[in-house]
Amino acid sequence: LRAVKSSHWDRLDEEDRKELDRRIQRTEQSVEERILGSWRHLCWLDPQGPRWTDLGTPHMGPARSLGGRVVDYLRDCDRWTEDIAPRKLAELAFGPEQGEKLYREVRDVFYCVPGNPILPERALRKAIREGVREGIFGIRFGGTLHFKREIPDTLIDPEALIVPREVAEAEQAPVEEVKESRGEGAQAEGGPVGPPAPPRAEGVPQKLRLRLRIPWDRLADIQRGVILPLRGKSKRLELEITINAESEEGFSEDVLETKVRETLKQLGVDWSEEFS
């Protein structure tokens, strides 16, 4: 109809022009309803297999969309949830004797596992912040474990590791024991006394320094296969990271200040910057 209007408008008299406008308006108003009426069958995967349902005839209203109809239906049948308790999150995310998981792996539990509710990412991040604060699980980012403390949302990175409570408690226990033993030593001897040094095995290196050049997408592999094993055997582990980033358009102040620098400040990291 618009093509007709464009090519023949000058040839039409006033009454035909009004009629053509009315037809165009009626057609445009019915397009959305016809589309929603055609795409009305929804399928999702249940533990028993694929499940099909008919969303029914659409009821037009303000800001109606196909995605909105799907979300409304899933919410009505308890497959979509806007909130989740941290304990429920831990129950769904970690099986028996499972270790820490990448944040993106925990997120996928609510999109890839049949039978689990679908959870918006904002609700997942909220539950993680609450769970870390309450000590239900921890989060490890940049080699630092955060447990039973407030964390900023910027800390919940796709490559951050969500740590089960048992693992986080076991990792923090030696630190607490050292603090307590030092306090007891100070009372007994009148001064600070550190824990006894472990016997040194002959021929076993006591210090290690690695220099790595890796692509950014292998950082999680390095963390799992290199950093975590060393962390388990080290009384002190520090990382010195050099990041070389290039952008054809340049880095906006929003990225640098509200994300990069703010995260570094929250983590208490000392850093320097060089621009060219």
GROMACS .gro file of C-alpha atoms in nm:
model
  276
    1LEU     CA    1   0.000   0.000   0.000
    2ARG     CA    2   0.286   0.237   0.078
    3ALA     CA    3   0.436   0.160  -0.264
    4VAL     CA    4   0.103   0.247  -0.422
    5LYS     CA    5   0.090   0.566  -0.220
    6SER     CA    6   0.442   0.660  -0.322
    7SER     CA    7   0.400   0.594  -0.693
    8HIS     CA    8   0.039   0.698  -0.754
    9TRP     CA    9  -0.035   0.960  -0.490
   10ASP     CA   10  -0.038   1.248  -0.739
   11ARG     CA   11  -0.283   1.065  -0.962
   12LEU     CA   12  -0.543   1.011  -0.688
   13ASP     CA   13  -0.823   1.249  -0.608
   14GLU     CA   14  -0.889   1.366  -0.252
   15GLU     CA   15  -1.140   1.093  -0.164
   16ASP     CA   16  -0.911   0.813  -0.291
   17ARG     CA   17  -0.619   0.957  -0.093
   18LYS     CA   18  -0.823   0.946   0.230
   19GLU     CA   19  -0.933   0.590   0.161
   20LEU     CA   20  -0.574   0.482   0.093
   21ASP     CA   21  -0.457   0.641   0.421
   22ARG     CA   22  -0.732   0.458   0.612
   23ARG     CA   23  -0.629   0.124   0.461
   24ILE     CA   24  -0.261   0.182   0.547
   25GLN     CA   25  -0.350   0.265   0.908
   26ARG     CA   26  -0.572  -0.043   0.945
   27THR     CA   27  -0.301  -0.265   0.798
   28GLU     CA   28  -0.030  -0.128   1.028
   29GLN     CA   29  -0.248  -0.172   1.335
   30SER     CA   30  -0.318  -0.538   1.251
   31VAL     CA   31   0.041  -0.640   1.164
   32GLU     CA   32   0.162  -0.680   1.525
   33GLU     CA   33  -0.148  -0.876   1.624
   34ARG     CA   34  -0.112  -1.108   1.326
   35ILE     CA   35   0.254  -1.173   1.404
   36LEU     CA   36   0.178  -1.249   1.769
   37GLY     CA   37  -0.108  -1.474   1.660
   38SER     CA   38   0.123  -1.668   1.426
   39TRP     CA   39   0.416  -1.713   1.666
   40ARG     CA   40   0.208  -1.851   1.952
   41HIS     CA   41   0.365  -2.191   2.018
   42LEU     CA   42   0.637  -2.212   2.283
   43CYS     CA   43   0.872  -2.505   2.350
   44TRP     CA   44   1.113  -2.559   2.639
   45LEU     CA   45   1.310  -2.853   2.772
   46ASP     CA   46   1.181  -3.032   3.081
   47PRO     CA   47   1.357  -3.325   3.254
   48GLN     CA   48   1.110  -3.552   3.070
   49GLY     CA   49   1.192  -3.396   2.730
   50PRO     CA   50   1.064  -3.114   2.507
   51ARG     CA   51   0.738  -2.956   2.618
   52TRP     CA   52   0.514  -2.759   2.384
   53THR     CA   53   0.242  -2.514   2.481
   54ASP     CA   54   0.008  -2.275   2.306
   55LEU     CA   55   0.028  -1.917   2.432
   56GLY     CA   56  -0.325  -1.854   2.308
   57THR     CA   57  -0.475  -1.555   2.134
   58PRO     CA   58  -0.281  -1.235   2.206
   59HIS     CA   59  -0.454  -0.953   2.390
   60MET     CA   60  -0.316  -0.631   2.252
   61GLY     CA   61  -0.211  -0.367   2.499
   62PRO     CA   62   0.060  -0.109   2.558
   63ALA     CA   63   0.415  -0.228   2.484
   64ARG     CA   64   0.305  -0.584   2.400
   65SER     CA   65   0.575  -0.800   2.241
   66LEU     CA   66   0.647  -1.162   2.165
   67GLY     CA   67   0.918  -1.170   2.433
   68GLY     CA   68   0.680  -1.014   2.684
   69ARG     CA   69   0.419  -1.283   2.618
   70VAL     CA   70   0.678  -1.557   2.670
   71VAL     CA   71   0.802  -1.408   2.999
   72ASP     CA   72   0.445  -1.362   3.127
   73TYR     CA   73   0.360  -1.723   3.047
   74LEU     CA   74   0.677  -1.863   3.208
   75ARG     CA   75   0.613  -1.650   3.516
   76ASP     CA   76   0.255  -1.779   3.544
   77CYS     CA   77   0.369  -2.143   3.532
   78ASP     CA   78   0.654  -2.088   3.784
   79ARG     CA   79   0.933  -2.131   3.530
   80TRP     CA   80   1.049  -1.767   3.560
   81THR     CA   81   1.149  -1.606   3.889
   82GLU     CA   82   1.248  -1.248   3.964
   83ASP     CA   83   1.422  -1.334   4.290
   84ILE     CA   84   1.614  -1.625   4.442
   85ALA     CA   85   1.749  -1.683   4.792
   86PRO     CA   86   2.127  -1.729   4.819
   87ARG     CA   87   2.082  -2.072   4.983
   88LYS     CA   88   1.862  -2.187   4.694
   89LEU     CA   89   2.121  -2.055   4.451
   90ALA     CA   90   2.395  -2.255   4.625
   91GLU     CA   91   2.175  -2.566   4.622
   92LEU     CA   92   2.114  -2.543   4.246
   93ALA     CA   93   2.465  -2.431   4.147
   94PHE     CA   94   2.679  -2.676   4.346
   95GLY     CA   95   2.634  -3.050   4.353
   96PRO     CA   96   2.786  -3.281   4.617
   97GLU     CA   97   3.162  -3.225   4.654
   98GLN     CA   98   3.172  -2.978   4.364
   99GLY     CA   99   3.444  -2.715   4.370
  100GLU     CA  100   3.436  -2.353   4.268
  101LYS     CA  101   3.269  -2.253   3.943
  102LEU     CA  102   3.306  -1.962   3.705
  103TYR     CA  103   3.029  -1.705   3.736
  104ARG     CA  104   2.918  -1.775   3.379
  105GLU     CA  105   2.889  -2.146   3.462
  106VAL     CA  106   2.663  -2.064   3.758
  107ARG     CA  107   2.457  -1.835   3.535
  108ASP     CA  108   2.415  -2.111   3.275
  109VAL     CA  109   2.260  -2.337   3.540
  110PHE     CA  110   1.943  -2.129   3.502
  111TYR     CA  111   1.941  -2.141   3.121
  112CYS     CA  112   2.081  -2.480   3.027
  113VAL     CA  113   1.962  -2.725   3.295
  114PRO     CA  114   1.613  -2.869   3.232
  115GLY     CA  115   1.372  -2.809   3.517
  116ASN     CA  116   1.557  -2.516   3.673
  117PRO     CA  117   1.379  -2.179   3.685
  118ILE     CA  118   1.485  -1.906   3.445
  119LEU     CA  119   1.648  -1.623   3.639
  120PRO     CA  120   1.724  -1.271   3.510
  121GLU     CA  121   2.093  -1.188   3.551
  122ARG     CA  122   2.019  -0.887   3.774
  123ALA     CA  123   1.851  -1.125   4.024
  124LEU     CA  124   2.147  -1.365   4.005
  125ARG     CA  125   2.399  -1.089   4.079
  126LYS     CA  126   2.186  -0.968   4.372
  127ALA     CA  127   2.174  -1.320   4.519
  128ILE     CA  128   2.553  -1.356   4.481
  129ARG     CA  129   2.620  -1.029   4.664
  130GLU     CA  130   2.387  -1.135   4.947
  131GLY     CA  131   2.534  -1.487   4.961
  132VAL     CA  132   2.891  -1.358   4.990
  133ARG     CA  133   2.788  -1.114   5.264
  134GLU     CA  134   2.603  -1.386   5.459
  135GLY     CA  135   2.883  -1.642   5.420
  136ILE     CA  136   2.678  -1.888   5.214
  137PHE     CA  137   2.951  -1.891   4.947
  138GLY     CA  138   3.250  -1.680   4.849
  139ILE     CA  139   3.375  -1.518   4.532
  140ARG     CA  140   3.732  -1.517   4.403
  141PHE     CA  141   3.847  -1.248   4.164
  142GLY     CA  142   4.196  -1.130   4.081
  143GLY     CA  143   4.342  -1.400   4.306
  144THR     CA  144   4.159  -1.265   4.614
  145LEU     CA  145   3.887  -1.454   4.800
  146HIS     CA  146   3.596  -1.242   4.928
  147PHE     CA  147   3.387  -1.409   5.197
  148LYS     CA  148   3.149  -1.275   5.463
  149ARG     CA  149   3.183  -0.917   5.343
  150GLU     CA  150   3.012  -0.664   5.119
  151ILE     CA  151   3.123  -0.670   4.755
  152PRO     CA  152   3.051  -0.426   4.469
  153ASP     CA  153   2.857  -0.540   4.165
  154THR     CA  154   3.163  -0.471   3.948
  155LEU     CA  155   3.339  -0.760   4.123
  156ILE     CA  156   3.097  -1.013   3.970
  157ASP     CA  157   3.290  -1.066   3.649
  158PRO     CA  158   3.214  -1.350   3.400
  159GLU     CA  159   3.555  -1.497   3.489
  160ALA     CA  160   3.511  -1.459   3.866
  161LEU     CA  161   3.490  -1.785   4.061
  162ILE     CA  162   3.197  -1.863   4.291
  163VAL     CA  163   3.340  -2.062   4.583
  164PRO     CA  164   3.134  -2.306   4.796
  165ARG     CA  165   3.113  -2.220   5.166
  166GLU     CA  166   3.312  -2.527   5.273
  167VAL     CA  167   3.603  -2.432   5.044
  168ALA     CA  168   3.599  -2.067   5.152
  169GLU     CA  169   3.588  -2.157   5.522
  170ALA     CA  170   3.872  -2.408   5.485
  171GLU     CA  171   4.083  -2.153   5.302
  172GLN     CA  172   4.031  -1.886   5.564
  173ALA     CA  173   4.077  -2.119   5.863
  174PRO     CA  174   4.462  -2.127   5.849
  175VAL     CA  175   4.468  -1.746   5.845
  176GLU     CA  176   4.248  -1.730   6.156
  177GLU     CA  177   4.458  -1.998   6.330
  178VAL     CA  178   4.776  -1.802   6.263
  179LYS     CA  179   4.618  -1.488   6.410
  180GLU     CA  180   4.504  -1.675   6.720
  181SER     CA  181   4.840  -1.846   6.773
  182ARG     CA  182   5.018  -1.514   6.746
  183GLY     CA  183   4.786  -1.366   7.006
  184GLU     CA  184   4.845  -1.658   7.242
  185GLY     CA  185   5.221  -1.630   7.192
  186ALA     CA  186   5.214  -1.262   7.276
  187GLN     CA  187   5.035  -1.329   7.605
  188ALA     CA  188   5.268  -1.613   7.703
  189GLU     CA  189   5.601  -1.451   7.618
  190GLY     CA  190   5.517  -1.084   7.639
  191GLY     CA  191   5.569  -1.028   7.268
  192PRO     CA  192   5.449  -1.141   6.924
  193VAL     CA  193   5.545  -1.492   6.834
  194GLY     CA  194   5.489  -1.624   6.482
  195PRO     CA  195   5.401  -1.983   6.386
  196PRO     CA  196   5.695  -2.223   6.369
  197ALA     CA  197   5.859  -2.236   6.029
  198PRO     CA  198   5.801  -2.564   5.846
  199PRO     CA  199   6.108  -2.779   5.795
  200ARG     CA  200   6.273  -2.718   5.463
  201ALA     CA  201   6.317  -3.024   5.243
  202GLU     CA  202   6.654  -3.048   5.076
  203GLY     CA  203   6.645  -2.988   4.704
  204VAL     CA  204   6.286  -2.852   4.705
  205PRO     CA  205   6.256  -2.492   4.573
  206GLN     CA  206   6.106  -2.250   4.823
  207LYS     CA  207   6.046  -1.956   4.591
  208LEU     CA  208   5.905  -1.945   4.239
  209ARG     CA  209   5.871  -1.658   3.992
  210LEU     CA  210   5.688  -1.709   3.664
  211ARG     CA  211   5.673  -1.468   3.372
  212LEU     CA  212   5.378  -1.535   3.143
  213ARG     CA  213   5.251  -1.389   2.819
  214ILE     CA  214   4.901  -1.521   2.756
  215PRO     CA  215   4.593  -1.424   2.553
  216TRP     CA  216   4.315  -1.282   2.768
  217ASP     CA  217   4.074  -1.564   2.684
  218ARG     CA  218   4.305  -1.819   2.850
  219LEU     CA  219   4.318  -1.633   3.181
  220ALA     CA  220   4.061  -1.862   3.343
  221ASP     CA  221   4.268  -2.168   3.242
  222ILE     CA  222   4.579  -2.014   3.395
  223GLN     CA  223   4.387  -1.935   3.713
  224ARG     CA  224   4.256  -2.291   3.747
  225GLY     CA  225   4.571  -2.477   3.640
  226VAL     CA  226   4.851  -2.253   3.770
  227ILE     CA  227   4.737  -1.995   4.024
  228LEU     CA  228   4.505  -2.210   4.234
  229PRO     CA  229   4.752  -2.503   4.275
  230LEU     CA  230   5.025  -2.257   4.379
  231ARG     CA  231   4.781  -2.078   4.611
  232GLY     CA  232   4.712  -2.402   4.792
  233LYS     CA  233   5.084  -2.454   4.864
  234SER     CA  234   5.192  -2.094   4.926
  235LYS     CA  235   5.194  -1.890   5.245
  236ARG     CA  236   5.205  -1.577   5.027
  237LEU     CA  237   5.108  -1.543   4.662
  238GLU     CA  238   5.120  -1.216   4.471
  239LEU     CA  239   5.049  -1.140   4.107
  240GLU     CA  240   5.207  -0.859   3.910
  241ILE     CA  241   4.996  -0.809   3.599
  242THR     CA  242   5.076  -0.596   3.295
  243ILE     CA  243   4.774  -0.530   3.075
  244ASN     CA  244   4.832  -0.407   2.720
  245ALA     CA  245   4.501  -0.300   2.568
  246GLU     CA  246   4.452  -0.135   2.229
  247SER     CA  247   4.137   0.017   2.083
  248GLU     CA  248   4.085   0.180   1.746
  249GLU     CA  249   3.821   0.412   1.892
  250GLY     CA  250   3.998   0.476   2.222
  251PHE     CA  251   3.877   0.404   2.576
  252SER     CA  252   3.596   0.623   2.706
  253GLU     CA  253   3.614   0.786   3.047
  254ASP     CA  254   3.306   0.584   3.147
  255VAL     CA  255   3.493   0.257   3.095
  256LEU     CA  256   3.811   0.379   3.262
  257GLU     CA  257   3.659   0.554   3.563
  258THR     CA  258   3.330   0.382   3.651
  259LYS     CA  259   3.443   0.028   3.569
  260VAL     CA  260   3.820  -0.026   3.559
  261ARG     CA  261   3.938   0.223   3.823
  262GLU     CA  262   3.635   0.173   4.047
  263THR     CA  263   3.693  -0.204   4.053
  264LEU     CA  264   4.063  -0.159   4.133
  265LYS     CA  265   3.973   0.079   4.416
  266GLN     CA  266   3.718  -0.164   4.559
  267LEU     CA  267   3.978  -0.443   4.552
  268GLY     CA  268   4.239  -0.223   4.721
  269VAL     CA  269   4.486  -0.272   4.435
  270ASP     CA  270   4.780  -0.039   4.373
  271TRP     CA  271   4.820   0.041   4.004
  272SER     CA  272   4.971   0.284   3.760
  273GLU     CA  273   4.855   0.393   3.416
  274GLU     CA  274   5.034   0.477   3.093
  275PHE     CA  275   4.865   0.615   2.783
  276SER     CA  276   5.000   0.654   2.432
   0.00000   0.00000   0.00000
